[in-house]
JSON list of C-alpha atoms in Angstrom, two decimals:
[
{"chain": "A", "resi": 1, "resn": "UNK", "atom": "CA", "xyz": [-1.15, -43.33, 36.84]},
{"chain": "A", "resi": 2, "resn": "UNK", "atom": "CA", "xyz": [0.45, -39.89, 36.03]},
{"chain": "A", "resi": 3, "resn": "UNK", "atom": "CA", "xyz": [3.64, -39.72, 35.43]},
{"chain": "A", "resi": 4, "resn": "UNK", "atom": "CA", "xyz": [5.76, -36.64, 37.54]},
{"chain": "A", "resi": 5, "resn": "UNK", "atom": "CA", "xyz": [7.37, -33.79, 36.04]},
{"chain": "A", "resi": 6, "resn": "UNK", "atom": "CA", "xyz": [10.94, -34.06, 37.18]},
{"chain": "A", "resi": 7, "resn": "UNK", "atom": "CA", "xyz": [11.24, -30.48, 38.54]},
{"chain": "A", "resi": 8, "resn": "UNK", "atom": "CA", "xyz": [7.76, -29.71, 38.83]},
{"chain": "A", "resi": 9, "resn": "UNK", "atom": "CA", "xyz": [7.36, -30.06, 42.56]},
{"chain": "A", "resi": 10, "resn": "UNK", "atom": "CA", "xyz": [5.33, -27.67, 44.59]},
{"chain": "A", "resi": 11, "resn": "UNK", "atom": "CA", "xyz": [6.87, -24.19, 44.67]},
{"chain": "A", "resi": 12, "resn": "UNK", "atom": "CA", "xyz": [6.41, -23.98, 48.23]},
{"chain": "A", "resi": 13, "resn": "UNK", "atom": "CA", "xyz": [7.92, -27.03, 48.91]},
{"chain": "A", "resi": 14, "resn": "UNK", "atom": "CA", "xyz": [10.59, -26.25, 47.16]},
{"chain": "A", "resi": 15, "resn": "UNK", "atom": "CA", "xyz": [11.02, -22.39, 49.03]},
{"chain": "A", "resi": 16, "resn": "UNK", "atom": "CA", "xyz": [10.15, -20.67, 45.79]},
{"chain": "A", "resi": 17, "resn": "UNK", "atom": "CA", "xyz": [8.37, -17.61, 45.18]},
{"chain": "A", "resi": 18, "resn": "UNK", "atom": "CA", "xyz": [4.70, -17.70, 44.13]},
{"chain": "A", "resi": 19, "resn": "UNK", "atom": "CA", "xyz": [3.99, -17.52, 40.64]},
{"chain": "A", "resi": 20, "resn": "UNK", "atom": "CA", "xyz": [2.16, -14.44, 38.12]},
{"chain": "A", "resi": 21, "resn": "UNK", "atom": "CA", "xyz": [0.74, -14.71, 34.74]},
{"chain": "A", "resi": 22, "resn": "UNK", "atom": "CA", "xyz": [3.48, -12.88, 33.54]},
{"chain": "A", "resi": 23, "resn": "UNK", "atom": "CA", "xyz": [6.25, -15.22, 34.66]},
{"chain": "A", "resi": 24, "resn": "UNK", "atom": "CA", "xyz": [3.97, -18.22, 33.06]},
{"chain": "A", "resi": 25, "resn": "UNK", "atom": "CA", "xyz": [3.22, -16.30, 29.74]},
{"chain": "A", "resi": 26, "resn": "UNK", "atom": "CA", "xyz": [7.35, -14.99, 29.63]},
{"chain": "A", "resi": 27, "resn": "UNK", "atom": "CA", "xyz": [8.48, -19.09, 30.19]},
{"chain": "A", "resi": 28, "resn": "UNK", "atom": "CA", "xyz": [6.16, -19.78, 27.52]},
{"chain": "A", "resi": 29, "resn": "UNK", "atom": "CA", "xyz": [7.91, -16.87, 25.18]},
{"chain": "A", "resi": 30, "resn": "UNK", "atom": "CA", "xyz": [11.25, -18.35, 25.82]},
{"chain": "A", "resi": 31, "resn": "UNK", "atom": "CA", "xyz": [10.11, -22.42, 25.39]},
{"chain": "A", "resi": 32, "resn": "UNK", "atom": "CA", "xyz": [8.88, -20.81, 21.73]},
{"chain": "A", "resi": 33, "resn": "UNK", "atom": "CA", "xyz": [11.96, -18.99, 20.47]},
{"chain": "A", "resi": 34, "resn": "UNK", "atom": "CA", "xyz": [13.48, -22.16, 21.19]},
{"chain": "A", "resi": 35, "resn": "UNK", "atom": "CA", "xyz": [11.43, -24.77, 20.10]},
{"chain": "A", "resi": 36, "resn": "UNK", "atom": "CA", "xyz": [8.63, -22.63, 17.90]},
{"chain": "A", "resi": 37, "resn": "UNK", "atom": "CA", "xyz": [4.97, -22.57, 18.90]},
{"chain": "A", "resi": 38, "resn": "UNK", "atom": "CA", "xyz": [3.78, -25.56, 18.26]},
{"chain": "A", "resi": 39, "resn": "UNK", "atom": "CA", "xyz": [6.84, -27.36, 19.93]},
{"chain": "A", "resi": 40, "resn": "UNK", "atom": "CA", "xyz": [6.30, -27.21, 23.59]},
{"chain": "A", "resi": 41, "resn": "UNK", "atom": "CA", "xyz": [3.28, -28.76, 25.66]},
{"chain": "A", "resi": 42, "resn": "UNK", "atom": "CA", "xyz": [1.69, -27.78, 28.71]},
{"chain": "A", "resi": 43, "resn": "UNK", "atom": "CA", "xyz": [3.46, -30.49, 30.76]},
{"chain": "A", "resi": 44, "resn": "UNK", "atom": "CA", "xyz": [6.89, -28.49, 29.53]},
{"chain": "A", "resi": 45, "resn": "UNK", "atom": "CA", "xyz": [6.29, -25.55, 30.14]},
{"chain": "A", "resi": 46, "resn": "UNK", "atom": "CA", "xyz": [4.72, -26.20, 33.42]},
{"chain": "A", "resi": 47, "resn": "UNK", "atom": "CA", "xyz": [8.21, -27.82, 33.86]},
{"chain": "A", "resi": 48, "resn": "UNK", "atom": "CA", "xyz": [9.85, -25.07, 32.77]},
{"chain": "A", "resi": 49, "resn": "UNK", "atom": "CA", "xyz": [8.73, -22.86, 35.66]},
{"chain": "A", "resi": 50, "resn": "UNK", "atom": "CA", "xyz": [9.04, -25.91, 37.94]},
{"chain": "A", "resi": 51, "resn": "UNK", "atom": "CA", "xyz": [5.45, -25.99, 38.80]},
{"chain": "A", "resi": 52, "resn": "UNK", "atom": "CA", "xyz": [2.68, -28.65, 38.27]},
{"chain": "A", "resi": 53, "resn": "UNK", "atom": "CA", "xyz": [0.35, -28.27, 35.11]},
{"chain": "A", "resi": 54, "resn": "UNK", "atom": "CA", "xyz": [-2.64, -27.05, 37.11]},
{"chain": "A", "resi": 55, "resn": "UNK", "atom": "CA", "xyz": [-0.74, -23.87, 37.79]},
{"chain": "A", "resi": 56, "resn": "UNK", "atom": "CA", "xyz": [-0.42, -22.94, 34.47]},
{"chain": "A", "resi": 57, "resn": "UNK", "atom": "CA", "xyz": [-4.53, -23.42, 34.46]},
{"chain": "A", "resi": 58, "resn": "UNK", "atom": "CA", "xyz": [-5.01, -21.26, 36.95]},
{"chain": "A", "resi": 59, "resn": "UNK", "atom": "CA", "xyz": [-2.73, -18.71, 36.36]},
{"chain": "A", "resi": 60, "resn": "UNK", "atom": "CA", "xyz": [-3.30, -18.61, 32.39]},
{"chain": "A", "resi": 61, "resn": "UNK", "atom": "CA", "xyz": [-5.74, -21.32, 31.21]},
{"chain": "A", "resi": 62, "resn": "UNK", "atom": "CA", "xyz": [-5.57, -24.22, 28.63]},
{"chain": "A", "resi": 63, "resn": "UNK", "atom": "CA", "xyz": [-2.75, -24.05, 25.76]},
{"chain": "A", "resi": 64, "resn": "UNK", "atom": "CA", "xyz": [-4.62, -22.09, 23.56]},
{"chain": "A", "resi": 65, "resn": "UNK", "atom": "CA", "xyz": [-4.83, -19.48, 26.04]},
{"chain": "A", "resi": 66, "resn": "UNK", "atom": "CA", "xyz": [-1.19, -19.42, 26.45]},
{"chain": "A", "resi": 67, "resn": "UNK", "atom": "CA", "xyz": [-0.50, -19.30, 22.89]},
{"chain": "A", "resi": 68, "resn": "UNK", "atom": "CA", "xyz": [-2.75, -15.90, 22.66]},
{"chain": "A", "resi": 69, "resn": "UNK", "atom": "CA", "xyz": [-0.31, -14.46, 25.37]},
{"chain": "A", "resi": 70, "resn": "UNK", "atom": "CA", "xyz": [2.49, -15.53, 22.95]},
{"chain": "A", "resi": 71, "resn": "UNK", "atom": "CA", "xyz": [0.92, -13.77, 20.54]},
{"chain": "A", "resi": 72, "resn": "UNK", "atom": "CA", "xyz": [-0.01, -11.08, 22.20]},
{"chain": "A", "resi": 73, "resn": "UNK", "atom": "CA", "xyz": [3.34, -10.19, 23.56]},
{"chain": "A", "resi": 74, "resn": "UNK", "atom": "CA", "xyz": [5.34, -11.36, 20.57]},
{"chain": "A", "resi": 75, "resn": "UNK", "atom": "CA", "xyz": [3.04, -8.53, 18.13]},
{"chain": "A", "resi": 76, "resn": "UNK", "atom": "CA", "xyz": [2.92, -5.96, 21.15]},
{"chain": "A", "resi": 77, "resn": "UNK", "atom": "CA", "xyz": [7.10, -6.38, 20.38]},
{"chain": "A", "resi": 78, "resn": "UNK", "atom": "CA", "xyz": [6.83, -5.34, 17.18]},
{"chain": "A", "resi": 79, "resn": "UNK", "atom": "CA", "xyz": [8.47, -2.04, 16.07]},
{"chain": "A", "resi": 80, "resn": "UNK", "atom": "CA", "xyz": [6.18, 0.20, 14.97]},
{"chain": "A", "resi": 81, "resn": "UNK", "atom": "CA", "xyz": [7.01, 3.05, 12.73]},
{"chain": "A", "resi": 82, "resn": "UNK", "atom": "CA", "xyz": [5.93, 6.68, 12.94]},
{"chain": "A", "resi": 83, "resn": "UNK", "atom": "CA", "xyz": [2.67, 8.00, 11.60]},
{"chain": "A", "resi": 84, "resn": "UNK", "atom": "CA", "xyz": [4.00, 10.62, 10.06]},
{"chain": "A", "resi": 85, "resn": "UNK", "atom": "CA", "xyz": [6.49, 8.74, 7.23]},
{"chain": "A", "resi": 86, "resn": "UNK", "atom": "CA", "xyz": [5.77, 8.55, 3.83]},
{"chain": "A", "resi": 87, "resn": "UNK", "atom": "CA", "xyz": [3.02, 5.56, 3.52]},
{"chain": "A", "resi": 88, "resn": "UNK", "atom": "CA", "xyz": [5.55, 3.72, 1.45]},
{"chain": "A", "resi": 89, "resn": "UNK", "atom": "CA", "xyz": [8.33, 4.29, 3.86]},
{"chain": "A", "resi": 90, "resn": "UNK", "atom": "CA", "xyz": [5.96, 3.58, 6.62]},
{"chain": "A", "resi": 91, "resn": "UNK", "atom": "CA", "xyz": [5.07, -0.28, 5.62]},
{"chain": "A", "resi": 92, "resn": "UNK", "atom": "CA", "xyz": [8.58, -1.19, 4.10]},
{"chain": "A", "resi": 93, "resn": "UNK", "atom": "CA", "xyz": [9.70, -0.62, 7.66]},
{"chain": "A", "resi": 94, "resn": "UNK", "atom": "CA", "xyz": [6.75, -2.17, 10.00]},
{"chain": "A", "resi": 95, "resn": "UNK", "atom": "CA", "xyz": [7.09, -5.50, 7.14]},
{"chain": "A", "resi": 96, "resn": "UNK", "atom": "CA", "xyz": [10.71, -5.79, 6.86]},
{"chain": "A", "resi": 97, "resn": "UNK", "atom": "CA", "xyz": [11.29, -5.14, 11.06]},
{"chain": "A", "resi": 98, "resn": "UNK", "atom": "CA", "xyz": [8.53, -7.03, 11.56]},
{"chain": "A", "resi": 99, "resn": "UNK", "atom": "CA", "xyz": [10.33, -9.77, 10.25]},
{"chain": "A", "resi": 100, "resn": "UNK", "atom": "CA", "xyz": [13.32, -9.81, 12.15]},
{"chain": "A", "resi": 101, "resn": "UNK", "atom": "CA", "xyz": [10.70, -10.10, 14.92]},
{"chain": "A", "resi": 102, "resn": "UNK", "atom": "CA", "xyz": [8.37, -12.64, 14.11]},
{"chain": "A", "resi": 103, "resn": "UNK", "atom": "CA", "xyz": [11.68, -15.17, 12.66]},
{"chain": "A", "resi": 104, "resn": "UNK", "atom": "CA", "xyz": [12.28, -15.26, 16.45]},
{"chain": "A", "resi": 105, "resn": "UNK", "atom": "CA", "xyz": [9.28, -17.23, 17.58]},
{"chain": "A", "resi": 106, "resn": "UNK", "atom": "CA", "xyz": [8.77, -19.94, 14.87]},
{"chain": "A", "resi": 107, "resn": "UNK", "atom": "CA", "xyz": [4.83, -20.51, 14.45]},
{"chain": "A", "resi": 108, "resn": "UNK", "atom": "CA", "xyz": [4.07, -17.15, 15.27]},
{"chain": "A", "resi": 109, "resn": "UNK", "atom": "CA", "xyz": [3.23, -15.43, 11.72]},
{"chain": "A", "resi": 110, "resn": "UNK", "atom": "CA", "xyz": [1.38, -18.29, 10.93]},
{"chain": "A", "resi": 111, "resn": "UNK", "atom": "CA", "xyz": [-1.44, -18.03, 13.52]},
{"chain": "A", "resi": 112, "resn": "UNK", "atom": "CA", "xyz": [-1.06, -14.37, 12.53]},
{"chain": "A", "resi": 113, "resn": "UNK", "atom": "CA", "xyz": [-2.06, -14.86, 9.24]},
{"chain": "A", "resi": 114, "resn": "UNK", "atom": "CA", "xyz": [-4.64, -17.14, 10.20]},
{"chain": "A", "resi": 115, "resn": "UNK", "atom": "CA", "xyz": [-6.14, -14.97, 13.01]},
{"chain": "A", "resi": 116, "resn": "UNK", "atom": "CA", "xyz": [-4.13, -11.58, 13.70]},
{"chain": "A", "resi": 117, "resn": "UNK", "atom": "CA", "xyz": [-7.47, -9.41, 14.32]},
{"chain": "A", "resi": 118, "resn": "UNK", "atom": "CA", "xyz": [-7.89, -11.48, 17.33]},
{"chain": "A", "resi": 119, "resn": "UNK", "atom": "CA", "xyz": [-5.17, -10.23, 18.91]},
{"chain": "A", "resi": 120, "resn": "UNK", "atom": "CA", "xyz": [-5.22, -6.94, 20.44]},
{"chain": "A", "resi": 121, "resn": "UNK", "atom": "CA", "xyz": [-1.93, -5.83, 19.60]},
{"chain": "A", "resi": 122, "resn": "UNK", "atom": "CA", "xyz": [-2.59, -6.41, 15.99]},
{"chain": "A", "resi": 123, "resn": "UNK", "atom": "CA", "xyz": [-5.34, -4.11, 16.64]},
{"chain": "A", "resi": 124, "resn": "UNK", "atom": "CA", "xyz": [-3.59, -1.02, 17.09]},
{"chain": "A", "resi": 125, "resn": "UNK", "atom": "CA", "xyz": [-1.31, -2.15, 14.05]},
{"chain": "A", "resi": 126, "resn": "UNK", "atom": "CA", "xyz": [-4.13, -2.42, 11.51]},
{"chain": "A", "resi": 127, "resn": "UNK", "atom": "CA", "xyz": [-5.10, 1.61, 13.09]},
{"chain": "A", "resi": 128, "resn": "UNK", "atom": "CA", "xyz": [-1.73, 2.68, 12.42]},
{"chain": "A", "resi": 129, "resn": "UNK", "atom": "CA", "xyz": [-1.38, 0.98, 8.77]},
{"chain": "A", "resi": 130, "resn": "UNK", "atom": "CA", "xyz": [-4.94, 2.20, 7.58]},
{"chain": "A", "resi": 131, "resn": "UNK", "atom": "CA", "xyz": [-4.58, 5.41, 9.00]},
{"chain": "A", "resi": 132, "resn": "UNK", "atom": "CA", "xyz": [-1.24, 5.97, 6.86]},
{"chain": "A", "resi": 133, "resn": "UNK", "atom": "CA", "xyz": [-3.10, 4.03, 4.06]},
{"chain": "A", "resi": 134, "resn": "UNK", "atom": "CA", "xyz": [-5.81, 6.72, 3.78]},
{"chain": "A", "resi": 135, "resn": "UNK", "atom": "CA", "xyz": [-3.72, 9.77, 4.68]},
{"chain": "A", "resi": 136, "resn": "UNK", "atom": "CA", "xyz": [-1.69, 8.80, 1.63]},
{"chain": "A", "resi": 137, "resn": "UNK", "atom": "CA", "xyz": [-4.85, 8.80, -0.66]},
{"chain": "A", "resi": 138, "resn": "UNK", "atom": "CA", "xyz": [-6.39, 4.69, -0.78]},
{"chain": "A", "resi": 139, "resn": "UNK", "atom": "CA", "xyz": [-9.67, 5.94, 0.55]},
{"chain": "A", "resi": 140, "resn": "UNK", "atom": "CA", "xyz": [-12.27, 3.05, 0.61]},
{"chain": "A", "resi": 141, "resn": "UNK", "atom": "CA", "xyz": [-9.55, 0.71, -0.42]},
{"chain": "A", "resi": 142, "resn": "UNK", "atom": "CA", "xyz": [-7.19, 0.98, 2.72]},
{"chain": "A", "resi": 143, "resn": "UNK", "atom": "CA", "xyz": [-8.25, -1.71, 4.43]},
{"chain": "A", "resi": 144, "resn": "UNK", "atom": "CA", "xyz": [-8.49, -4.19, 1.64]},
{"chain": "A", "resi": 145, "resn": "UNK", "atom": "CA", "xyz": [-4.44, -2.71, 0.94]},
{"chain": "A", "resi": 146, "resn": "UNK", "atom": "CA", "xyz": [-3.64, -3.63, 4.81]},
{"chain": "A", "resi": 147, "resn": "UNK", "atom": "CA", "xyz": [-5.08, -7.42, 4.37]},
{"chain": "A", "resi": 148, "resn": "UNK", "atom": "CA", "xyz": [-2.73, -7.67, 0.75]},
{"chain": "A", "resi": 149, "resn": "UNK", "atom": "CA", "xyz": [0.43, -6.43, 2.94]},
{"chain": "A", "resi": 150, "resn": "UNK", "atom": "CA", "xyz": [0.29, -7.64, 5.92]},
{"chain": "A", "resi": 151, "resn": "UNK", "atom": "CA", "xyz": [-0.94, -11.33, 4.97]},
{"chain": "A", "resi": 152, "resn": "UNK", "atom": "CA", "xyz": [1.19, -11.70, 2.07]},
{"chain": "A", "resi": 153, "resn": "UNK", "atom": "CA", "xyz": [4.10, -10.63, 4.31]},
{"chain": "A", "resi": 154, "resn": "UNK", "atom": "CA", "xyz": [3.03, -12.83, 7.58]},
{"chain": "A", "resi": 155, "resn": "UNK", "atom": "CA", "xyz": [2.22, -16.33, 5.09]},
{"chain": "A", "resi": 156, "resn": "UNK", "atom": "CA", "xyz": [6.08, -15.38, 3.27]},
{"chain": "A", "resi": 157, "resn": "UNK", "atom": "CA", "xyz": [7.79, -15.45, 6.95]},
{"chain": "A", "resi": 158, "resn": "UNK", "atom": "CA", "xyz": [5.74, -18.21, 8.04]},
{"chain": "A", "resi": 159, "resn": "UNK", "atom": "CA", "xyz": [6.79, -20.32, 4.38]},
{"chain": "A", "resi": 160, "resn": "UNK", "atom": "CA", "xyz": [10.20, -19.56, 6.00]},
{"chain": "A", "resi": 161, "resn": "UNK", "atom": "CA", "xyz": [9.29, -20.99, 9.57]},
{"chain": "A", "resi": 162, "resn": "UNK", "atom": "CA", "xyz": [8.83, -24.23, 7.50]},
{"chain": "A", "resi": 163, "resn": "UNK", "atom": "CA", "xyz": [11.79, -24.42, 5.39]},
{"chain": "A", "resi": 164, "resn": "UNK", "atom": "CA", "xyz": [13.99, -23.86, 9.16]},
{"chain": "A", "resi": 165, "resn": "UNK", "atom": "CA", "xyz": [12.23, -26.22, 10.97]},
{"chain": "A", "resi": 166, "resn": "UNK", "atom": "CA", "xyz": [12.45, -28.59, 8.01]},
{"chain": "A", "resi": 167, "resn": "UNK", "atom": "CA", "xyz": [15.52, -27.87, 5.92]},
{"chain": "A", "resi": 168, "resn": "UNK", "atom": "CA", "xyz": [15.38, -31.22, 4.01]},
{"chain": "A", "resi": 169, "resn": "UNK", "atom": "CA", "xyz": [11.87, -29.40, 2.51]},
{"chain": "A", "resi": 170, "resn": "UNK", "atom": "CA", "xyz": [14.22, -26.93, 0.16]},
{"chain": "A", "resi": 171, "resn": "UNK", "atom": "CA", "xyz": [17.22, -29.46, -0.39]},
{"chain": "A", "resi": 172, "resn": "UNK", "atom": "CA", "xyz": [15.14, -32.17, -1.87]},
{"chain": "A", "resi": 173, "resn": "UNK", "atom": "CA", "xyz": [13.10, -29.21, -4.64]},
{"chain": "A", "resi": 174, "resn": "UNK", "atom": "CA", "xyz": [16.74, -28.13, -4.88]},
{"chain": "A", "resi": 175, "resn": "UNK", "atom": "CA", "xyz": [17.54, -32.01, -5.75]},
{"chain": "A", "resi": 176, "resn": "UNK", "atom": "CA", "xyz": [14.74, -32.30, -8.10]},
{"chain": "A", "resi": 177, "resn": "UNK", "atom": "CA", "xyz": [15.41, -29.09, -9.82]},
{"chain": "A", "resi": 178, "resn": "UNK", "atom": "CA", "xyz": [18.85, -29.86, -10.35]},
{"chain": "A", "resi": 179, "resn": "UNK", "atom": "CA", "xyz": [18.13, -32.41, -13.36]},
{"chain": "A", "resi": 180, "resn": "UNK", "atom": "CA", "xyz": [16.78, -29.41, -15.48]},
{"chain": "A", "resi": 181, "resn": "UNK", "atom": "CA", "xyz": [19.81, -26.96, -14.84]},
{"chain": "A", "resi": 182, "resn": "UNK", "atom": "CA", "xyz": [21.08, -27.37, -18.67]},
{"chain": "A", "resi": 183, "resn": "UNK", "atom": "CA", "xyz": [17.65, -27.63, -20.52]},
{"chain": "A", "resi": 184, "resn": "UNK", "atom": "CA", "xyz": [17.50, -25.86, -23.38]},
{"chain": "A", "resi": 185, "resn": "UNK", "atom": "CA", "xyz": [14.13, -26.71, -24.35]},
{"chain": "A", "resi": 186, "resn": "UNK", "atom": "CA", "xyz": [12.92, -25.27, -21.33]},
{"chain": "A", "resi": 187, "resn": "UNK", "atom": "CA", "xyz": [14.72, -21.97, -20.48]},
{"chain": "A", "resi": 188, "resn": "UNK", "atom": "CA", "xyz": [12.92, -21.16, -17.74]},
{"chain": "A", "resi": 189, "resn": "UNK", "atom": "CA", "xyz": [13.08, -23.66, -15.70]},
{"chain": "A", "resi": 190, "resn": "UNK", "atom": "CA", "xyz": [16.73, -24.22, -16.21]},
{"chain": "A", "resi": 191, "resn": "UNK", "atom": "CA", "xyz": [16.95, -20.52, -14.81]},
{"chain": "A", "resi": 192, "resn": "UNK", "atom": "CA", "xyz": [14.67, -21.32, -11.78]},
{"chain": "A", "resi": 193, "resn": "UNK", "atom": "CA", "xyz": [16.83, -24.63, -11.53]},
{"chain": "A", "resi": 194, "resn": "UNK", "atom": "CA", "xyz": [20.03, -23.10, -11.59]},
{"chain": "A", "resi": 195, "resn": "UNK", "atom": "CA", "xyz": [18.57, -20.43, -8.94]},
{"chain": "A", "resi": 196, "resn": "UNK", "atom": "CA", "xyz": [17.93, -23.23, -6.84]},
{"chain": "A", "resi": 197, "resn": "UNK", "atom": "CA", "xyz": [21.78, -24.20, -7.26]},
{"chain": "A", "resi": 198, "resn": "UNK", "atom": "CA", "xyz": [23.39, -20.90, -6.01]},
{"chain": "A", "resi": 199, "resn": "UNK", "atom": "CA", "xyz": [21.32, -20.29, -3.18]},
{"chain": "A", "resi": 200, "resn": "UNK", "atom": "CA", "xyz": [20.69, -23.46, -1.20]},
{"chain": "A", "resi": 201, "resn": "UNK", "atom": "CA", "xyz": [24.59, -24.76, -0.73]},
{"chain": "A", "resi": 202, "resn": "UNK", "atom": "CA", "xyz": [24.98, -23.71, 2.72]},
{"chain": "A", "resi": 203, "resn": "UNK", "atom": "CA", "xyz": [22.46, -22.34, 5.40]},
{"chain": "A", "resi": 204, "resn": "UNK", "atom": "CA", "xyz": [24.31, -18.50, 5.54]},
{"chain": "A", "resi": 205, "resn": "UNK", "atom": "CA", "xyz": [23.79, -18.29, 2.18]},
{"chain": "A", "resi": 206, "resn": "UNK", "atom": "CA", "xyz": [20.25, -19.89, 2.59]},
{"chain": "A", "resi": 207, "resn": "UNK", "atom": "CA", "xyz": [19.54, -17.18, 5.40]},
{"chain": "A", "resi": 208, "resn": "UNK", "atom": "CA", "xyz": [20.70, -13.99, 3.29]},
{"chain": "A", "resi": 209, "resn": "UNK", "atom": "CA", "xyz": [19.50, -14.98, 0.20]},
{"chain": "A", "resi": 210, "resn": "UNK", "atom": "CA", "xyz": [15.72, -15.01, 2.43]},
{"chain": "A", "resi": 211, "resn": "UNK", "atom": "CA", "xyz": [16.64, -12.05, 4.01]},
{"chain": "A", "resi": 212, "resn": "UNK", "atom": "CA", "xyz": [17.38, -10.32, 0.67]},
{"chain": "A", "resi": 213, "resn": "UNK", "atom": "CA", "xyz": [13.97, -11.85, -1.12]},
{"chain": "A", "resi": 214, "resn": "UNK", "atom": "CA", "xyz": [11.46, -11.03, 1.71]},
{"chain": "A", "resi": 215, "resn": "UNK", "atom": "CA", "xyz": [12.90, -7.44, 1.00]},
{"chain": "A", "resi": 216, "resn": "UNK", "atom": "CA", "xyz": [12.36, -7.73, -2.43]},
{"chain": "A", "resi": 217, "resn": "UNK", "atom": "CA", "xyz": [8.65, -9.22, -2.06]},
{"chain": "A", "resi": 218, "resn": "UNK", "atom": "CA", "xyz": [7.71, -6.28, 0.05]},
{"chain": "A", "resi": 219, "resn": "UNK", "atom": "CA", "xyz": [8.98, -3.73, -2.63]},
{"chain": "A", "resi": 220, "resn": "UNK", "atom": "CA", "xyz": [7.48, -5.36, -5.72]},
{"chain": "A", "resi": 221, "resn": "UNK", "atom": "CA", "xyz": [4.54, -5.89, -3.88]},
{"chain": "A", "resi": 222, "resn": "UNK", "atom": "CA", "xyz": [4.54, -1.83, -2.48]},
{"chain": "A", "resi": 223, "resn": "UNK", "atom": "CA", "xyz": [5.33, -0.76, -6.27]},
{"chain": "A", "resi": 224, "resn": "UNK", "atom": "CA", "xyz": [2.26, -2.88, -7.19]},
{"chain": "A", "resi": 225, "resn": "UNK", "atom": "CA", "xyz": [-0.05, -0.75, -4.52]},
{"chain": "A", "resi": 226, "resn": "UNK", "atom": "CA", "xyz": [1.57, 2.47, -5.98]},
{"chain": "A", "resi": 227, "resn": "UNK", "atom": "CA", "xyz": [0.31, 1.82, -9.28]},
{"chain": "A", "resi": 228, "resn": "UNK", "atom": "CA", "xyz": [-3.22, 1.12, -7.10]},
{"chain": "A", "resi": 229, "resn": "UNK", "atom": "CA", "xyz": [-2.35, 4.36, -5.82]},
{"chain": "A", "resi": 230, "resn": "UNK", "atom": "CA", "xyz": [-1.75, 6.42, -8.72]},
{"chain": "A", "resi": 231, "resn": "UNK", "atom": "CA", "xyz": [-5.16, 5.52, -10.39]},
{"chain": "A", "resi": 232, "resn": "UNK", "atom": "CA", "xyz": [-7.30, 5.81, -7.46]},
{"chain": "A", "resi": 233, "resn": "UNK", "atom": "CA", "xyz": [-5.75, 9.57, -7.04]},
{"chain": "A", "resi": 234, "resn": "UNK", "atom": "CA", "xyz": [-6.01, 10.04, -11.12]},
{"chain": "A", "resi": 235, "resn": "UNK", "atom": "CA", "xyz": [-9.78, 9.65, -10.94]}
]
C-alpha cells in the first residue's frame, strides 16, 4: 500500500491552478539550492508543488529528466562574458562567476564535469570559449584548452560541494595533519600541515580561504595555457 504525500492532494481538489513544466522544473531548482541535487526525490518534489508524483511524469518525466532541466537552467544562468575581452580576461571571468553560480546548487558541477556537452546551454558556452580560444591564437588546440579549463574548474567546485555537504571530510585531514605541524625531518609536510591549521578553524575562514584558492587555481592554471600560448604563436 502507498503511502500519501501529506500535501500532495489533487490540485483541483484543492482549487489550485493547473500545473507547467516550468513551475515543476523551477520547484525542482529551489528543492536543489537547498538540499543539492542528489538530495531530493521525486516523491518531494512532487510534494513540493503539492501534486501527486505522476504529475511530475507527465509534465517532465522520470528524475533524470528533471535533473537535465536543473541543469539546463542552472548553466543557461551562468554569466557569460563578452566575446570581445582579452581571451585571458574572458575565462578568468566565465570560471571565477561561474563559480559563484554553480556553489548555489550543490551537485551541479559535478554532473557538469561528468556530462556538460549534453546540455544545451553548455553548448553555446563551449562556442563562446573556443571561439575566444582561437581568436587569441590556440588554433587546433582550442578545444583540447576548453576541456583543461572548464573541467579542471567544474571537478575543483564540485571537490568543494563535498567538503560543504560533509565538513567532518576536511576537519578529520586537518586532524591527521596536525601531528606533523613541527617536523623537521619533513619540511614539507609540516608546511602543508600547518596550512591545514590556519585555514580550517572556523567555516568563514574555511569559505574565503576557497574563495581565494579557486581564484588562484584558475590563474596558475591560465598562466600555464599562456606559456601554451606563447609557443604555439612562436612557431
Amino acid at each position: 500500500m502507498k503511502t500519501a504525500i501529506r500535501g500532495a492532494r489533487p490540485r483541483s481538489a484543492a482549487g489550485l491552478p493547473a500545473l507547467s513544466p516550468d513551475q515543476v522544473v523551477d520547484a525542482a531548482i529551489r528543492l536543489t539550492e537547498e538540499h543539492g541535487l542528489d538530495g531530493w526525490t521525486i516523491r518531494q518534489l512532487a510534494a513540493a508543488i503539492r501534486a501527486w508524483p505522476a504529475v511530475v511524469y507527465h509534465h517532465v518525466g522520470d528524475r533524470e529528466a528533471v535533473v537535465d532541466a536543473v541543469l539546463q537552467s542552472v548553466v543557461a544562468g551562468m554569466p557569460v562574458p563578452a566575446d570581445d575581452l582579452p581571451w585571458r580576461d574572458w575565462w578568468h571571468r566565465f570560471l571565477v562567476d561561474g563559480r559563484a553560480t554553480l556553489r548555489r546548487y550543490r551537485g551541479v558541477a559535478r554532473r557538469l564535469a561528468t556530462r556538460g556537452p549534453t546540455v544545451p546551454a553548455m553548448l553555446a558556452i563551449a562556442d563562446h570559449g573556443i571561439r575566444v580560444l582561437r581568436r587569441a591564437g590556440f588554433g587546433a588546440e582550442s578545444s583540447d584548452v576548453y576541456q583543461v579549463l572548464v573541467s579542471s574548474s567544474f571537478l575543483m567546485v564540485a571537490l568543494e560541494d563535498e567538503w560543504a555537504a560533509d565538513p567532518s571530510l576536511r576537519s578529520r585531514t586537518a586532524a591527521v595533519l596536525a601531528a606533523h605541524r613541527d617536523r623537521e625531518d619533513m619540511p614539507g609536510l609540516a608546511a602543508l600541515a600547518s596550512l591545514w591549521h590556519r585555514t580550517c578553524n572556523d567555516q568563514e575562514t574555511l569559505r574565503a580561504r576557497d574563495e581565494w584558492f579557486f581564484g588562484y587555481a584558475v590563474d596558475r592554471a591560465l598562466d600555464a595555457v599562456q606559456v601554451r600560448l606563447d609557443i604555439l604563436t612562436a612557431k
